[in-house]
PDB file of C-alpha atoms in Angstrom:
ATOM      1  CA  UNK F1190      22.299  -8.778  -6.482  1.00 92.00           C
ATOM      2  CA  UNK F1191      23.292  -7.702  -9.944  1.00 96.00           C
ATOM      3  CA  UNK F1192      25.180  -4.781  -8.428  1.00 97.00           C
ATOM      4  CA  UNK F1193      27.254  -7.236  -6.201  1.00 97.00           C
ATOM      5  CA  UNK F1194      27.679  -9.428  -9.562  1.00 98.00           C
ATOM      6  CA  UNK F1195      29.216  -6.723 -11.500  1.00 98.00           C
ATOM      7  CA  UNK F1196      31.674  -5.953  -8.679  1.00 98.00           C
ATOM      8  CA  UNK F1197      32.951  -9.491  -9.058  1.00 98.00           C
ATOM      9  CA  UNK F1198      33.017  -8.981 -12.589  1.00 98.00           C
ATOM     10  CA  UNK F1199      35.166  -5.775 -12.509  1.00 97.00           C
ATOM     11  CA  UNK F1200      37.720  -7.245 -10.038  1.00 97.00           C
ATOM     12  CA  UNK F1201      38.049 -10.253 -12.189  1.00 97.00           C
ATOM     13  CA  UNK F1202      39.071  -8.524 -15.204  1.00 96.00           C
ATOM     14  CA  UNK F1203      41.594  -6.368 -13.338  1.00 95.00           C
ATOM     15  CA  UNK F1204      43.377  -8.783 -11.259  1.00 96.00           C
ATOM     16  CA  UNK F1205      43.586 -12.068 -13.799  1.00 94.00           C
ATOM     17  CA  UNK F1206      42.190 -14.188 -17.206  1.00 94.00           C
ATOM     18  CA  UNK F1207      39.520 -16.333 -16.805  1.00 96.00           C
ATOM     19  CA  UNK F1208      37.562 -18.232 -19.678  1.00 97.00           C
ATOM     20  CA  UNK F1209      34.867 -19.179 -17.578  1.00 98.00           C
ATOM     21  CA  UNK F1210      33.152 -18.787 -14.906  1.00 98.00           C
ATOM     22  CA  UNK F1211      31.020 -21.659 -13.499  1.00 96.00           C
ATOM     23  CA  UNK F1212      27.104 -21.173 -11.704  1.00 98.00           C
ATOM     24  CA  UNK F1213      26.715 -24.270  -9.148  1.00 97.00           C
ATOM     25  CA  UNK F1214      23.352 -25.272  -7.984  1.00 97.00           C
ATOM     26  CA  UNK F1215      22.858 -26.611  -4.703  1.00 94.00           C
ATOM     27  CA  UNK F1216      24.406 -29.799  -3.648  1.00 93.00           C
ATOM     28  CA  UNK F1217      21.179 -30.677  -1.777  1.00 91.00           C
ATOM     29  CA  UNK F1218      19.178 -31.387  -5.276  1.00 92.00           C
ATOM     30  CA  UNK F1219      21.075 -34.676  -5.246  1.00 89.00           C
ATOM     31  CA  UNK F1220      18.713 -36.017  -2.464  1.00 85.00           C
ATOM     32  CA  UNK F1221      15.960 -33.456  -1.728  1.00 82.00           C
ATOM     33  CA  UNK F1222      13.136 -31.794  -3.851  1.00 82.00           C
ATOM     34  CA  UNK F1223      13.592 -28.801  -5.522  1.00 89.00           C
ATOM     35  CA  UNK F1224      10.572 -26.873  -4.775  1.00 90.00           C
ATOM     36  CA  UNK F1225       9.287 -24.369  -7.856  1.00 91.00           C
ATOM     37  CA  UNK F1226      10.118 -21.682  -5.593  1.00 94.00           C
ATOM     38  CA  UNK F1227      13.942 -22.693  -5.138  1.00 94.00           C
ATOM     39  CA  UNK F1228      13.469 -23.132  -9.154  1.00 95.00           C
ATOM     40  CA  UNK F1229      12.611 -19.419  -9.607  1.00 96.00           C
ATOM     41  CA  UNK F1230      15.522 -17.658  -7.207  1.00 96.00           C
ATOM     42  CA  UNK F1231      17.970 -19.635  -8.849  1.00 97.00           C
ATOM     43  CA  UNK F1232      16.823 -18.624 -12.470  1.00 97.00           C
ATOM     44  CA  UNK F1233      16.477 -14.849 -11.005  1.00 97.00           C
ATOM     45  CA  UNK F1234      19.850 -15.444  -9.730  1.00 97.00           C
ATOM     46  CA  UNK F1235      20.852 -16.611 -13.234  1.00 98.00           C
ATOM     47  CA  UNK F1236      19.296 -13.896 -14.694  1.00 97.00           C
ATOM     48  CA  UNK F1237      21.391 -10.982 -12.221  1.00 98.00           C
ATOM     49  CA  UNK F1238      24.331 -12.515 -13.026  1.00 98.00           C
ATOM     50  CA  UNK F1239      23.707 -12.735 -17.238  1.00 98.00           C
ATOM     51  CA  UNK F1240      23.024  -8.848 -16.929  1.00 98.00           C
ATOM     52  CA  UNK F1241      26.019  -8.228 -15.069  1.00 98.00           C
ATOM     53  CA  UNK F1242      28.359 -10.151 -17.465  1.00 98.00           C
ATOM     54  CA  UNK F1243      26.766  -8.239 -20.051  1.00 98.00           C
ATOM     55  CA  UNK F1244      26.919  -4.512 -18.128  1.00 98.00           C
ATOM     56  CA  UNK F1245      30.688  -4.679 -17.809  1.00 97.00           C
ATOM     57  CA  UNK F1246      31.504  -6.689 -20.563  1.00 97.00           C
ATOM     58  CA  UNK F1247      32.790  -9.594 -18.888  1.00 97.00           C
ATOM     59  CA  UNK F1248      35.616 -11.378 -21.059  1.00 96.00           C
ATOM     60  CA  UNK F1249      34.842 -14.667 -20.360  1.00 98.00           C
ATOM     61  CA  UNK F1250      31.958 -17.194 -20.696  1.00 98.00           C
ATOM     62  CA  UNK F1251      29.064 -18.140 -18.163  1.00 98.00           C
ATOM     63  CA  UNK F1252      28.894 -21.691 -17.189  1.00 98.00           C
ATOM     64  CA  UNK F1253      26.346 -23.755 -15.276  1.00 98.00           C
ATOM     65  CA  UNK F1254      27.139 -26.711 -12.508  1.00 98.00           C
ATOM     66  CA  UNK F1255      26.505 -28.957  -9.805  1.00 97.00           C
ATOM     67  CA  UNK F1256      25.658 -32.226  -8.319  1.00 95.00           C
ATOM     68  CA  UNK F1257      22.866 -32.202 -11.042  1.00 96.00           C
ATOM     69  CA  UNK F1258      22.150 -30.666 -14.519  1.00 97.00           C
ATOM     70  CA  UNK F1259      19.080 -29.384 -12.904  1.00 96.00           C
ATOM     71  CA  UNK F1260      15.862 -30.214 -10.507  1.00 93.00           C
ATOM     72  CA  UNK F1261      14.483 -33.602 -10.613  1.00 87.00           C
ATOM     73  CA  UNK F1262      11.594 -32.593 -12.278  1.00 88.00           C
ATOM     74  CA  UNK F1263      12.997 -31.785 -15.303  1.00 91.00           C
ATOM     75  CA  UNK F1264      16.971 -32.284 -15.062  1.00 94.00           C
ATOM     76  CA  UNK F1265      17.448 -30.338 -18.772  1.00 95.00           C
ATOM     77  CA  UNK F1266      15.179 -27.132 -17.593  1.00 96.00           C
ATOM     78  CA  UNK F1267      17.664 -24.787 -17.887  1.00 97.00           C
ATOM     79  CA  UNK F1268      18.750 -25.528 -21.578  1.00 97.00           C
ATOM     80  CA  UNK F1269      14.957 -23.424 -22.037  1.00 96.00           C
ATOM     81  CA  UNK F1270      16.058 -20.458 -20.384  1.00 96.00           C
ATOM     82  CA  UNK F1271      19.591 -19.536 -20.561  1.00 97.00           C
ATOM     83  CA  UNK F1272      21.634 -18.024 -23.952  1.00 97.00           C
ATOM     84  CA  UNK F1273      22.830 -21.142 -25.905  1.00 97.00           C
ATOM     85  CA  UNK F1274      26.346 -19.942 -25.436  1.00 97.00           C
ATOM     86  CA  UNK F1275      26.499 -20.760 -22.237  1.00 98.00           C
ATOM     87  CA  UNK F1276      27.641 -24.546 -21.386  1.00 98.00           C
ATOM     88  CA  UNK F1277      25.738 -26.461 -19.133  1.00 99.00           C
ATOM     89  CA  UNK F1278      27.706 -29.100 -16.833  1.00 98.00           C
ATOM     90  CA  UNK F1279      27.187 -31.436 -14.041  1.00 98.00           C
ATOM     91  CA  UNK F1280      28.892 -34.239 -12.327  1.00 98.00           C
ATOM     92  CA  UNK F1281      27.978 -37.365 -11.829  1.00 96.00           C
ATOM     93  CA  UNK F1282      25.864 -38.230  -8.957  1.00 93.00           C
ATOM     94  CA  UNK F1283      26.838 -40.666  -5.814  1.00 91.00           C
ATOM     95  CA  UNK F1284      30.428 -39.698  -6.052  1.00 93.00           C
ATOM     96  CA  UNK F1285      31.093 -41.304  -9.592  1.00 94.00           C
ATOM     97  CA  UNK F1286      29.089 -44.501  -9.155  1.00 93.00           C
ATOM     98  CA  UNK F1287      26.207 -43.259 -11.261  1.00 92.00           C
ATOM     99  CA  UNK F1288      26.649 -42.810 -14.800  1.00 94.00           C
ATOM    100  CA  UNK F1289      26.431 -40.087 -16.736  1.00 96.00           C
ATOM    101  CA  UNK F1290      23.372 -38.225 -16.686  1.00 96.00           C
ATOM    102  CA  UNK F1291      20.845 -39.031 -19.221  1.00 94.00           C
ATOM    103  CA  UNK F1292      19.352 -35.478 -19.259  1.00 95.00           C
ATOM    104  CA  UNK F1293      22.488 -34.017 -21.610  1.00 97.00           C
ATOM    105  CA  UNK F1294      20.840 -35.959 -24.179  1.00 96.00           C
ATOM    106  CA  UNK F1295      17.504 -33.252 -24.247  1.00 96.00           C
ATOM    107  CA  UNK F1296      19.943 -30.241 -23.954  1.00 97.00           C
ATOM    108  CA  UNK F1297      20.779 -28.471 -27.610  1.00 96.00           C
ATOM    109  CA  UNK F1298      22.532 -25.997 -28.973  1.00 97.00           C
ATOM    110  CA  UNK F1299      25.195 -25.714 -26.634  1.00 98.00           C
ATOM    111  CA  UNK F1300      28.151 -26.639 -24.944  1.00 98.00           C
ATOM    112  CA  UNK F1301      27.915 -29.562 -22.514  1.00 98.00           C
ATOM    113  CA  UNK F1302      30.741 -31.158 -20.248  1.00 98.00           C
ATOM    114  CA  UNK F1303      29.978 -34.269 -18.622  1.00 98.00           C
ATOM    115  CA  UNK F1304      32.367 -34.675 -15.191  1.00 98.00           C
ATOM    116  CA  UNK F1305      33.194 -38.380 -13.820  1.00 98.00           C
ATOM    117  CA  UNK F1306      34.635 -38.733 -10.730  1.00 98.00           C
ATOM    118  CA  UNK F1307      38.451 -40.162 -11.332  1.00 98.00           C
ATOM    119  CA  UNK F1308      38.232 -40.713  -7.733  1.00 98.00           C
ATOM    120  CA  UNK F1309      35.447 -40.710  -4.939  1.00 95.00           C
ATOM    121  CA  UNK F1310      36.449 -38.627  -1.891  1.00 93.00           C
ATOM    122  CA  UNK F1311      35.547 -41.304   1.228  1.00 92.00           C
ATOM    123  CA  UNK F1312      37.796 -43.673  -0.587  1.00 94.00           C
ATOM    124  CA  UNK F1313      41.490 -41.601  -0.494  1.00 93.00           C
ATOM    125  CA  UNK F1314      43.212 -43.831   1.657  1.00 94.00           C
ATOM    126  CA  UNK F1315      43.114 -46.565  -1.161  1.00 95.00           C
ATOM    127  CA  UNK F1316      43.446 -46.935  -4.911  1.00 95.00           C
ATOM    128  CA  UNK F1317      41.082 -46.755  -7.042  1.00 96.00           C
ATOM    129  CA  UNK F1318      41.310 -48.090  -9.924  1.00 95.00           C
ATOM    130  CA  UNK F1319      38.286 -47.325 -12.227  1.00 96.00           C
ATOM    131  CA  UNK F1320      39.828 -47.295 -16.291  1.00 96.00           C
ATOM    132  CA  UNK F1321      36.473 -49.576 -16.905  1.00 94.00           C
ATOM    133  CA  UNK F1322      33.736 -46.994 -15.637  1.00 96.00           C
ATOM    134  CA  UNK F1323      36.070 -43.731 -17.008  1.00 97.00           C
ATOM    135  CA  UNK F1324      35.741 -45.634 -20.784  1.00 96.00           C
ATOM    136  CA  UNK F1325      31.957 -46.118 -19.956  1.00 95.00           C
ATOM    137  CA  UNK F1326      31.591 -42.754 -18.740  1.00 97.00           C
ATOM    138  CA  UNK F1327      33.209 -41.246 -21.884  1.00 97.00           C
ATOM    139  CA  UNK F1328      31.251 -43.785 -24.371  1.00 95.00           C
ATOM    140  CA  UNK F1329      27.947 -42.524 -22.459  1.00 96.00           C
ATOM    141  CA  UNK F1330      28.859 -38.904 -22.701  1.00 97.00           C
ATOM    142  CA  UNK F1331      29.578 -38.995 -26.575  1.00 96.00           C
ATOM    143  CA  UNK F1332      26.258 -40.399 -27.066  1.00 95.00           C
ATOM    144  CA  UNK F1333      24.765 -37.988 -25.191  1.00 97.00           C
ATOM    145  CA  UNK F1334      26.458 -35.271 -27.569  1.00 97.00           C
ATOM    146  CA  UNK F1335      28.418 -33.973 -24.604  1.00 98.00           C
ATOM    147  CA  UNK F1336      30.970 -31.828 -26.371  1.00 97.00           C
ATOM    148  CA  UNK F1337      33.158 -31.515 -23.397  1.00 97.00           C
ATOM    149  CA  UNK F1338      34.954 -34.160 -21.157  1.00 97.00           C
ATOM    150  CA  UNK F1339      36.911 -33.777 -17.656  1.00 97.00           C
ATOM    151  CA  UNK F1340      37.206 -35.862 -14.348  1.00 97.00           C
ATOM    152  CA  UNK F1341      36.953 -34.518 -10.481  1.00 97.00           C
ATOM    153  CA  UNK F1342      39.636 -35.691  -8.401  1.00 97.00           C
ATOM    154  CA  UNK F1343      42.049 -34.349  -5.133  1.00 97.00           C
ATOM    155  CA  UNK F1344      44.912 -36.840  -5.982  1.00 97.00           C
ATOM    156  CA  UNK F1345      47.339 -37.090  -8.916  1.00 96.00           C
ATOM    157  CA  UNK F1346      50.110 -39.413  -9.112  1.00 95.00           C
ATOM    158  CA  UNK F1347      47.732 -42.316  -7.890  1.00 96.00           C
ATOM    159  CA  UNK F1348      45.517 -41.821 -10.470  1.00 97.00           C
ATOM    160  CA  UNK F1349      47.162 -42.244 -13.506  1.00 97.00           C
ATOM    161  CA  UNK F1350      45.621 -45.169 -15.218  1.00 97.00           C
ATOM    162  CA  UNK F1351      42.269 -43.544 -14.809  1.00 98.00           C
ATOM    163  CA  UNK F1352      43.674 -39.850 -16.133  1.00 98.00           C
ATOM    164  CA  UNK F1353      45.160 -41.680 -18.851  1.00 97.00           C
ATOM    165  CA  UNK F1354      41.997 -44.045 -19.684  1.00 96.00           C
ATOM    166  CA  UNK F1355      39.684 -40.461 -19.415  1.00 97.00           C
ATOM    167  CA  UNK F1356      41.761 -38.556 -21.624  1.00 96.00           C
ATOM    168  CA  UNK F1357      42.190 -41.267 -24.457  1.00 95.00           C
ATOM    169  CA  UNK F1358      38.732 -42.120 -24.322  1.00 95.00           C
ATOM    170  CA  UNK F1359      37.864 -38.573 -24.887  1.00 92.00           C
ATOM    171  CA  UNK F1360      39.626 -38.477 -28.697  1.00 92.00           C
ATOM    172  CA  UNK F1361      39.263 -42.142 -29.240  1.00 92.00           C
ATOM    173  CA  UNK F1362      36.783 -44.795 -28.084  1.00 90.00           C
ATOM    174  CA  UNK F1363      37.684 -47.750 -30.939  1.00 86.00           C
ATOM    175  CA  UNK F1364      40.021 -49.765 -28.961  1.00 80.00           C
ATOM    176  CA  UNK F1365      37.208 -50.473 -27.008  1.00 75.00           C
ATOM    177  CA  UNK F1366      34.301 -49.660 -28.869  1.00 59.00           C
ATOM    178  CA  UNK F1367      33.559 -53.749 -29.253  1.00 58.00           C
ATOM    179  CA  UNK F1368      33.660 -54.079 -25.856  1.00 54.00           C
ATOM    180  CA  UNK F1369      30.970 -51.316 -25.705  1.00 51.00           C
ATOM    181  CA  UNK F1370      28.092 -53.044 -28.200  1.00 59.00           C
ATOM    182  CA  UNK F1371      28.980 -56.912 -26.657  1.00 60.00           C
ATOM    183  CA  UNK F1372      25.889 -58.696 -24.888  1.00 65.00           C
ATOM    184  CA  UNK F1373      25.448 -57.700 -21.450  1.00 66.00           C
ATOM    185  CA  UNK F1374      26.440 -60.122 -18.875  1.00 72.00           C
ATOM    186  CA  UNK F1375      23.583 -61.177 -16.483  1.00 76.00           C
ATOM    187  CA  UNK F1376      23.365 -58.484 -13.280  1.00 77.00           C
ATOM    188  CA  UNK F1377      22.806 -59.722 -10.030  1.00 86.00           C
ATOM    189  CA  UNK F1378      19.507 -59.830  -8.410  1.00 91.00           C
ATOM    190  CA  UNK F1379      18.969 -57.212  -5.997  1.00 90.00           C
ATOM    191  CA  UNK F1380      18.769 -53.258  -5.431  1.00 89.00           C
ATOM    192  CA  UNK F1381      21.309 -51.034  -7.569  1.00 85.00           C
ATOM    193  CA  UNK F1382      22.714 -48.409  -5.386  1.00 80.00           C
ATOM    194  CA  UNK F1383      20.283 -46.441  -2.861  1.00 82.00           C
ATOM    195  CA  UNK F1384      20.405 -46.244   0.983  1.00 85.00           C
ATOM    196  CA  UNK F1385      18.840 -48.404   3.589  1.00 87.00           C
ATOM    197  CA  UNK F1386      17.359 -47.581   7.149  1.00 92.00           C
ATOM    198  CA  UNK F1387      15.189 -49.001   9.471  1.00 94.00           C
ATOM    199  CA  UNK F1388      12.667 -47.678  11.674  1.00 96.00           C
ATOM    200  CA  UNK F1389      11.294 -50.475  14.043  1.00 95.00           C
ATOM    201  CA  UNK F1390       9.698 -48.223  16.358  1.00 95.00           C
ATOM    202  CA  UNK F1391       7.562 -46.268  14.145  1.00 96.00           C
ATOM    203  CA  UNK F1392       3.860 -47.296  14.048  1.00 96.00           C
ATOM    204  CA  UNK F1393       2.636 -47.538  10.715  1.00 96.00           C
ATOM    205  CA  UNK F1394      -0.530 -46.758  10.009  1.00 96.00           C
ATOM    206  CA  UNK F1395      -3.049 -48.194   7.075  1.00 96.00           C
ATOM    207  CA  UNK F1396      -1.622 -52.000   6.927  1.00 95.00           C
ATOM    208  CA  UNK F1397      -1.106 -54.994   9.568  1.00 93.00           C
ATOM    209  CA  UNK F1398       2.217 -55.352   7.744  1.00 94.00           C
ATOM    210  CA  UNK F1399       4.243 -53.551  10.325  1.00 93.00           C
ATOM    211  CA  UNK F1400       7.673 -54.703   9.328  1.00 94.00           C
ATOM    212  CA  UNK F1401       7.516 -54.183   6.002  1.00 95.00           C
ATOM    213  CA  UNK F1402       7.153 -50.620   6.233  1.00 96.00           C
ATOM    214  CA  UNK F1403       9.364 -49.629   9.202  1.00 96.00           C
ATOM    215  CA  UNK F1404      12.460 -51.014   6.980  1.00 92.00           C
ATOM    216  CA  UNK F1405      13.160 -48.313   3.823  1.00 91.00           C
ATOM    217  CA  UNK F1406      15.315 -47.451   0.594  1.00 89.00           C
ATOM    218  CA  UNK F1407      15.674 -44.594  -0.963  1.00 87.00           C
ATOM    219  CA  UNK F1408      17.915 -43.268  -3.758  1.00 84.00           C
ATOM    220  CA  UNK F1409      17.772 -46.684  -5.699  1.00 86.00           C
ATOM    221  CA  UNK F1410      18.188 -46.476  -8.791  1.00 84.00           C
ATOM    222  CA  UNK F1411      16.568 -50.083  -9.708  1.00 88.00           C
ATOM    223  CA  UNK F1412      15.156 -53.473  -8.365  1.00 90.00           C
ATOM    224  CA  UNK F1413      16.074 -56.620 -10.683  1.00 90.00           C
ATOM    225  CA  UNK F1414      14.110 -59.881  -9.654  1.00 92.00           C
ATOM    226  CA  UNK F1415      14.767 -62.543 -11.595  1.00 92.00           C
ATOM    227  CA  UNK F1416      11.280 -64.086 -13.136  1.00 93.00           C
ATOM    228  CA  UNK F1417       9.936 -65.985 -15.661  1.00 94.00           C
ATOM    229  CA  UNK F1418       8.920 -64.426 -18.426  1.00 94.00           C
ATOM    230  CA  UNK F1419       5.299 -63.190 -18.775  1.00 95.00           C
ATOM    231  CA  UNK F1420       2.771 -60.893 -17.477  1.00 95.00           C
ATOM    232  CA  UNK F1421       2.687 -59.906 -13.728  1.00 96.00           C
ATOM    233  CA  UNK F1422       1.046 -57.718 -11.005  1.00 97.00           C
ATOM    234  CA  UNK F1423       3.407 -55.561  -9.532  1.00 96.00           C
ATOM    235  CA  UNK F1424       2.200 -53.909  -5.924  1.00 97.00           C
ATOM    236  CA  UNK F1425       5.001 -51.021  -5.357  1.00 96.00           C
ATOM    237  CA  UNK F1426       4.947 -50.637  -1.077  1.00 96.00           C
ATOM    238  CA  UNK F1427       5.830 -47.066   0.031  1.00 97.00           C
ATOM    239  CA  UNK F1428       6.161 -45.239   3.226  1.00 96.00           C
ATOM    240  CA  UNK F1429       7.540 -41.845   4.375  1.00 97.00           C
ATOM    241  CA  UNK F1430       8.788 -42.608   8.065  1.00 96.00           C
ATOM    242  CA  UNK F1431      11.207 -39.726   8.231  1.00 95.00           C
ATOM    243  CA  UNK F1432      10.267 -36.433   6.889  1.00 95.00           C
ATOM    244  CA  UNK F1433       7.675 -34.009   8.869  1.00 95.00           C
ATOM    245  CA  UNK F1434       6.702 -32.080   5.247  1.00 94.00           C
ATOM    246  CA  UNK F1435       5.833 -32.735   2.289  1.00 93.00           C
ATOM    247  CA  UNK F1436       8.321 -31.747  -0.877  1.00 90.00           C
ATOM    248  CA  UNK F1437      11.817 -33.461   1.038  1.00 91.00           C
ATOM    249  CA  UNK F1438      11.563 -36.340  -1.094  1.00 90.00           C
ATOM    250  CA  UNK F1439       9.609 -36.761  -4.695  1.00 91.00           C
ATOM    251  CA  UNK F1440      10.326 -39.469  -6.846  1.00 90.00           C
ATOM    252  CA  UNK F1441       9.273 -41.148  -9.964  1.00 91.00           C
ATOM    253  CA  UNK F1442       9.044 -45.026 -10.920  1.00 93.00           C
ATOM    254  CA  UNK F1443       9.727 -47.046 -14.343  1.00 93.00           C
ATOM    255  CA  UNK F1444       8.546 -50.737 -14.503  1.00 95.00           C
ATOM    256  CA  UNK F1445      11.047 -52.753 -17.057  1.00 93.00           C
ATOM    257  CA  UNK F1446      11.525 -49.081 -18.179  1.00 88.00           C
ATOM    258  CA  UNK F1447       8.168 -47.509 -18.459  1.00 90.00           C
ATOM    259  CA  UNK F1448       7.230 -44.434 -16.215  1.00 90.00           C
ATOM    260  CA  UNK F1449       4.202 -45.410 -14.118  1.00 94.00           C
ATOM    261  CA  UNK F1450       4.714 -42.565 -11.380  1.00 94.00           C
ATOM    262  CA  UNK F1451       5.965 -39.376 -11.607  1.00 89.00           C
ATOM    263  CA  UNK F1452       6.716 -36.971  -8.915  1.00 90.00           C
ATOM    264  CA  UNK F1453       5.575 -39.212  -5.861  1.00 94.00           C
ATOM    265  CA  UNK F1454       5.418 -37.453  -2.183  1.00 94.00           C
ATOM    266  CA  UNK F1455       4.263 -39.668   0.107  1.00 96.00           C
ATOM    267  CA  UNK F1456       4.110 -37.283   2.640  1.00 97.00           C
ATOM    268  CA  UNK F1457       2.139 -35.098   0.608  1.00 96.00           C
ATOM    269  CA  UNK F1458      -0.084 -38.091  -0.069  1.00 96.00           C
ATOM    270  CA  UNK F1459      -0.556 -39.451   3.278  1.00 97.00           C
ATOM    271  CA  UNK F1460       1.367 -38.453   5.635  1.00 97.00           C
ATOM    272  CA  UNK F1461       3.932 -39.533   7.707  1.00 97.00           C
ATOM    273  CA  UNK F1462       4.282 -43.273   8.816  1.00 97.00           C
ATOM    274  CA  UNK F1463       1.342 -44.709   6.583  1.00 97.00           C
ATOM    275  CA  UNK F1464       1.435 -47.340   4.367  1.00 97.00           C
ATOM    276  CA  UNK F1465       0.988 -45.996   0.835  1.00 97.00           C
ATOM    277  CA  UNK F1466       0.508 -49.118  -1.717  1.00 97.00           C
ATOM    278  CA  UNK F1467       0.412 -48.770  -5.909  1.00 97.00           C
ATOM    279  CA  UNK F1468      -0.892 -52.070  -7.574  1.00 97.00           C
ATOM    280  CA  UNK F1469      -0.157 -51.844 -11.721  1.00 97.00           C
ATOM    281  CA  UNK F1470      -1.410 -55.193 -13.328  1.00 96.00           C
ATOM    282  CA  UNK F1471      -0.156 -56.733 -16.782  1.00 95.00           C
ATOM    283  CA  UNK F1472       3.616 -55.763 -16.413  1.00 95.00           C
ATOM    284  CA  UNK F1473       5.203 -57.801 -19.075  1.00 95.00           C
ATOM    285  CA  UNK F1474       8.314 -59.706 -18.422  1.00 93.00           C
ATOM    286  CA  UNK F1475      10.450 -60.283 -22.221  1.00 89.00           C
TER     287      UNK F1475
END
């Protein structure tokens, strides 16, 4: 593969500048499990195309990309493996409506470019008018120590307040910087993002609770009940009723922030279509 690298290499420098040239990871690491075997071709792959840079003396920079800085189970992994002079990038996920991702915060000693989305792609028949999230976006990025800023879009005229908001916010964040540190209104109750299905014919096996398991969400990124405050026992429900193999969908869980699970496959716990319960007790409410 390092052969086929160093072709590319060669035609590049012949034919037209570049200053970088940008590695992109699999889109499917937004919603699926990287397994440590997907982890290991890509940092082979990494590794053909750092020696073929180097063999012909490429005159431009390496870069790394995608839907995520890296696999869920450790989203800065690659900062341990690759030459610091190599940037590491990623957009954000669910076509802008995440924030930034918290992992550029562990990566150091190198460039970093967070990417918002100045537009979402199954919105272009509309504007879109999102100045608020591009200022939050930036103000998350700088305290991540991103050292680079840009925005993914297809239009242009359209998008002018959020172009301009992006690239202001990138050299100067006081005109809004009070804005930033205010109190926090009160969020709604309710799931924050994520995807729901149901699946009323699937027989669920290990509880008489049939209906609570045949209905699913995945790809939330948080519950918020509104409760007293105090201590509570929390009973977390889960079921796989999709997936015929284990390692298609790991996840972890935080309780008003804490981790209490990490790396979760149902399937690989119990199967498919069986109830799969986690009690934790004394989960203070401040």
């Amino acid at each position: 593969m390092q052969e086929v690298y160093q072709g590319i290499f060669e035609r590049i420098k012949r034919t037209h500048p570049l200053k970088y040239y940008w590695l992109w990871t699999p889109e499917d690491w937004t919603w699926q499990a990287v397994s440590q075997q997907k982890i290991d071709a890509t940092l082979a792959d990494f590794r053909a195309v750092i020696a073929a840079a180097e063999k012909v003396q490429a005159p431009f920079t390496l870069a790394t990309c995608g839907w995520v800085l890296g696999p869920q189970q450790d989203r800065a992994l690659f900062d341990n493996f690759l030459p610091k002079n190599m940037p590491m990038s990623c957009i954000n996920r669910e076509v802008g409506h995440a924030p930034v991702e918290p992992g550029f915060e562990k990566v150091t000693g190198r460039p970093k470019w967070a990417i918002p989305w100045l537009e979402d792609d199954p919105a272009m028949i509309v504007p879109q008018l999102w100045v608020g999230r591009m200022r939050k976006d930036a103000v998350d990025a700088r305290k991540y120590g991103c050292t680079g800023l840009m925005g993914i879009h297809w239009r242009t005229r359209i998008l002018g307040p959020n172009v301009s908001a992006l690239a202001k916010a990138a050299w100067d964040q006081s005109a809004f910087a009070a804005a930033a540190t205010a109190v926090p209104q009160k969020l709604p109750e309710g799931p924050e993002g994520g995807n729901y299905a149901a699946f009323p014919n699937n027989k669920i096996e290990g509880t008489k609770d049939q209906p609570l398991y045949q209905t699913v969400r995945w790809d939330v990124a948080a519950y918020r009940l509104d409760v007293h405050n105090g201590k509570y026992t929390v009973t977390l429900k889960f079921c796989e009723p999709h997936y015929n193999q284990p390692q298609k969908r790991v996840f972890g869980v935080k309780l008003q922030g804490k981790t209490v699970i990490e790396s979760l496959d149902v399937f690989a716990k119990v199967g498919k279509n069986k109830a799969l319960d986690h009690t934790f007790p004394d989960i203070e409410v401040r």
